[in-house]
GROMACS .gro file of C-alpha atoms in nm:
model
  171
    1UNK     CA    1   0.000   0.000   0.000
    2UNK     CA    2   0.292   0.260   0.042
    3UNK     CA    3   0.419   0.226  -0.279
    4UNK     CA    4   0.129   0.257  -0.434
    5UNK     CA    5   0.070   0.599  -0.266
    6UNK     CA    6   0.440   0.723  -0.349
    7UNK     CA    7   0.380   0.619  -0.698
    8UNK     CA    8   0.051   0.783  -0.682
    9UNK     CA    9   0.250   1.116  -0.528
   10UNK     CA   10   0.507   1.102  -0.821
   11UNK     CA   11   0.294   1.068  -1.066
   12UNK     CA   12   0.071   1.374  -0.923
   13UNK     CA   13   0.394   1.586  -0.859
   14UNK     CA   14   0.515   1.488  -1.251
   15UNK     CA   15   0.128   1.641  -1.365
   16UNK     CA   16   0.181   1.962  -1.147
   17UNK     CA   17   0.518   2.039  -1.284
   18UNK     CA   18   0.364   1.995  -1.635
   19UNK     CA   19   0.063   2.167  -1.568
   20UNK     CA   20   0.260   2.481  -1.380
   21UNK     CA   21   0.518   2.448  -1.691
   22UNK     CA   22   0.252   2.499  -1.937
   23UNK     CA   23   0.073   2.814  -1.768
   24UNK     CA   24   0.411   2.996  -1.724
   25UNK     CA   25   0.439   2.918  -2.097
   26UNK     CA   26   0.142   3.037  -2.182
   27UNK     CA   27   0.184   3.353  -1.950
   28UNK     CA   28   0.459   3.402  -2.084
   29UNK     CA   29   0.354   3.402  -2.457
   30UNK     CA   30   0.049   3.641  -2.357
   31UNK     CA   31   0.243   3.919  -2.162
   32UNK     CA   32   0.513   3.878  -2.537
   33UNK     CA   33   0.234   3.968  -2.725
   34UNK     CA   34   0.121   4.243  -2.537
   35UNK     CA   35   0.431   4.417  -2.494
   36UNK     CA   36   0.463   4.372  -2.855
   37UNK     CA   37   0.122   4.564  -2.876
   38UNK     CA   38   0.210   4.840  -2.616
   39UNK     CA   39   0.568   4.901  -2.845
   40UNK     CA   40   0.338   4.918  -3.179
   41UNK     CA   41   0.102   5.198  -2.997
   42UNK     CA   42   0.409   5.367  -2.913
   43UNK     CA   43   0.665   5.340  -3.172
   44UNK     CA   44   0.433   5.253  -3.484
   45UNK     CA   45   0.388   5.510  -3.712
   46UNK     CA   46   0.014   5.622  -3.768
   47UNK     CA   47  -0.166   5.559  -4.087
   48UNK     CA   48  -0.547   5.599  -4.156
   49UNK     CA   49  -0.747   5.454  -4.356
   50UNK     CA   50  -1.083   5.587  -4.536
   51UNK     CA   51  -1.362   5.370  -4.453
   52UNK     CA   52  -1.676   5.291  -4.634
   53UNK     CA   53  -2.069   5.236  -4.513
   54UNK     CA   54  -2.154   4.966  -4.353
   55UNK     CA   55  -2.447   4.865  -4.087
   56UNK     CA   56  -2.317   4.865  -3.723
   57UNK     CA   57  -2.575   4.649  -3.572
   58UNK     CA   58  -2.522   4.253  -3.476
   59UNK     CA   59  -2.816   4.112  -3.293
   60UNK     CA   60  -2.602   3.828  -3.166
   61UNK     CA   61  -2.302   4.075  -3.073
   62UNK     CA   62  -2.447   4.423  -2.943
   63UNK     CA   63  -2.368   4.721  -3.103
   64UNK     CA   64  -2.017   4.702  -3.330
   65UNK     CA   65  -1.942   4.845  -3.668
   66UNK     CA   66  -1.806   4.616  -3.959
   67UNK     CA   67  -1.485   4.783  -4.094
   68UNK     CA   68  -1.519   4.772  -4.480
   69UNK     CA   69  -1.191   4.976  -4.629
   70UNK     CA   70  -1.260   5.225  -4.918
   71UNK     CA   71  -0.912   5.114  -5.104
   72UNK     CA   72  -1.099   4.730  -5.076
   73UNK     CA   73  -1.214   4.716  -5.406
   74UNK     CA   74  -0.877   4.865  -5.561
   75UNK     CA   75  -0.684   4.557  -5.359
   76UNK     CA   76  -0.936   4.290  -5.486
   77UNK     CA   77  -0.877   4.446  -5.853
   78UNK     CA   78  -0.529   4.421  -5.816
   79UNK     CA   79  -0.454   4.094  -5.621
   80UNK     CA   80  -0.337   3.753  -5.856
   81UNK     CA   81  -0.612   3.479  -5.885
   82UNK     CA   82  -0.533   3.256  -5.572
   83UNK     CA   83  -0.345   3.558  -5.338
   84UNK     CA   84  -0.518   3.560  -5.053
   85UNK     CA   85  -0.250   3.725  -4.804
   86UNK     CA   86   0.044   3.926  -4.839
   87UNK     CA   87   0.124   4.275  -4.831
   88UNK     CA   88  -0.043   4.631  -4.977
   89UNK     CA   89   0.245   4.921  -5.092
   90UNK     CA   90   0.047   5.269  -4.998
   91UNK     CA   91   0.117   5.604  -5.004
   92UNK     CA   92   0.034   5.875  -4.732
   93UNK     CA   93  -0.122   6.167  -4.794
   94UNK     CA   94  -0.054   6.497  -4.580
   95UNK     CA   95  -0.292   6.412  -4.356
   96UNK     CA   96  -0.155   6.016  -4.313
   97UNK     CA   97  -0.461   5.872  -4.499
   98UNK     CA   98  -0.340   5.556  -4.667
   99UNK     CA   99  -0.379   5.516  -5.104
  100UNK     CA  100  -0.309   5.206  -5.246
  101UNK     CA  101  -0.049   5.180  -5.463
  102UNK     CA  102  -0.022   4.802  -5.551
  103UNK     CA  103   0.084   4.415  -5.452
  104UNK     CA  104   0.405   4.462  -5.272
  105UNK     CA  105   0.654   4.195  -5.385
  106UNK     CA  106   0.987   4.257  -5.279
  107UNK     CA  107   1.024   4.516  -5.536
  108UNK     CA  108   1.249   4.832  -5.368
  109UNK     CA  109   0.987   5.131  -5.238
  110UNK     CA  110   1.093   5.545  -5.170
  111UNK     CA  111   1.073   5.651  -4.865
  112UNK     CA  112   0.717   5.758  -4.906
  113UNK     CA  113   0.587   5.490  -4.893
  114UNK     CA  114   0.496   5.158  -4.670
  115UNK     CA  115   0.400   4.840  -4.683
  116UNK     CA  116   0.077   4.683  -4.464
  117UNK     CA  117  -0.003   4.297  -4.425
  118UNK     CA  118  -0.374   4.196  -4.525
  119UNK     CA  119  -0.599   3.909  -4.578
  120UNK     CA  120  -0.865   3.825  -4.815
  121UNK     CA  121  -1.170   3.632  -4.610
  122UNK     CA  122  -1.490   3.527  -4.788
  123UNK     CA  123  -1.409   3.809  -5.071
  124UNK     CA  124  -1.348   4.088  -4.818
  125UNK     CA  125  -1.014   4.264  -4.748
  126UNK     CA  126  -0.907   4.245  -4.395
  127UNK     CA  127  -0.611   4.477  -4.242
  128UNK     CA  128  -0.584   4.436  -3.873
  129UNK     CA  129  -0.967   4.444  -3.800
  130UNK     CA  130  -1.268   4.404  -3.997
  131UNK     CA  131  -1.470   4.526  -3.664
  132UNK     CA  132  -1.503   4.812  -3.394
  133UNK     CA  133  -1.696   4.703  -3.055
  134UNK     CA  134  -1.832   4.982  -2.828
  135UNK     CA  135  -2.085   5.030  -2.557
  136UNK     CA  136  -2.460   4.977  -2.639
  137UNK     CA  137  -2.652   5.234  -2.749
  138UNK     CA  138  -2.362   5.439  -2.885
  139UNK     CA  139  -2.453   5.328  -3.262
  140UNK     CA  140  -2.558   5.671  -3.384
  141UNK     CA  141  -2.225   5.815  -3.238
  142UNK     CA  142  -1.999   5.578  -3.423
  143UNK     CA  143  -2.217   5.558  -3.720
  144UNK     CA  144  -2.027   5.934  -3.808
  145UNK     CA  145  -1.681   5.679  -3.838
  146UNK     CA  146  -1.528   5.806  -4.169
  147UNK     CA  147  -1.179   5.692  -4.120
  148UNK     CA  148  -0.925   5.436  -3.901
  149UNK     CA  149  -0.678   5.486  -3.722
  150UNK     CA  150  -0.370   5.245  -3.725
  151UNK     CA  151  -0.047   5.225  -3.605
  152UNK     CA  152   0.176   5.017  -3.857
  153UNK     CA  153   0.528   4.821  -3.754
  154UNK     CA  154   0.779   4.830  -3.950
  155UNK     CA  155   0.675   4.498  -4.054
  156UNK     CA  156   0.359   4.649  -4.158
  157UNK     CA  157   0.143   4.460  -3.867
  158UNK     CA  158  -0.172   4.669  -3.815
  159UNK     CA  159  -0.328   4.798  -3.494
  160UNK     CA  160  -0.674   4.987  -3.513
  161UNK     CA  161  -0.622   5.293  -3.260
  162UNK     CA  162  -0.923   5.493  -3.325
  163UNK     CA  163  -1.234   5.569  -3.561
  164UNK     CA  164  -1.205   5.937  -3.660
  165UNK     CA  165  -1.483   6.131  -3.833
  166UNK     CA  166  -1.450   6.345  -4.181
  167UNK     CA  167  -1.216   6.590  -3.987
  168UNK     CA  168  -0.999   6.328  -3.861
  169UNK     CA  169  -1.108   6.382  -3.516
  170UNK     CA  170  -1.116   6.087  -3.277
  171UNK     CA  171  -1.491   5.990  -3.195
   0.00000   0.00000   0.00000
């Protein structure tokens, strides 16, 4: 009877240490990624992007607004048959709003311009979000969205900062 209860302790002791192993790890990994995050909102360099209409009601959700990109339907012109990732070469204007200037391949770019990763899902262009969540009953407020606001690594990795209206003024 005593060995079996020191094998049953060893064996017990062996599935702590893996289960504390694997929540440091995953601790770990989390707290990466949002350092990684807090570094992009500090160091990334801000691009916006024009938005167009879309209806900012989810029944299942609560109140959110689906993030459809005005330069979408320039991107879907322009990507190969099969591309459904990769990365978009854009311009800034004056005021940091984003135009699309093609595919970027590799090929060498001024220093005007940048480079921003995307995704095509179900025939839509995503950049870092396709959606804004905000409190309920605040639809009519961020209905007046007309732009995003991203910060972009220098790996072109998106992070959606803000929804700004026509004058580019946070809402």
């Amino acid at each position: 009877m005593g060995t079996a209860m020191l094998y049953l302790a060893n064996s017990h002791r062996r599935v702590l240490f893996w289960v504390v192993v694997t929540v440091v790890a995953l601790l770990t990994m989390v707290n990466w990624r949002i350092a990684q995050f807090e570094q992009l909102l500090q160091d990334g360099k801000v691009v916006r992007f024009a938005l167009a209409p879309v209806d900012p009601r989810s029944i299942m959700q609560g109140d959110y607004m689906v993030l459809e990109y005005a330069i979408a339907q320039e991107v879907r012109a322009a990507l190969p048959e099969g591309m459904t990732q990769g990365q978009l070469l854009l311009t800034l204007d004056s005021q940091k709003v984003a135009r699309f200037v093609g595919i970027y391949r590799d090929q060498p770019k001024t220093a005007e311009q940048l480079t921003v990763d995307f995704r095509l899902r179900n025939h839509r262009v995503k950049l870092a979000s396709n959606s804004f969540f905000f409190e309920e009953g605040q639809a009519d407020h961020f209905s007046q969205a007309k732009f995003g606001e991203f910060r972009v690594s220098e790996r072109g990795e998106l992070l959606l900062v803000n929804l700004l209206d026509d004058q580019l003024q946070p809402l």
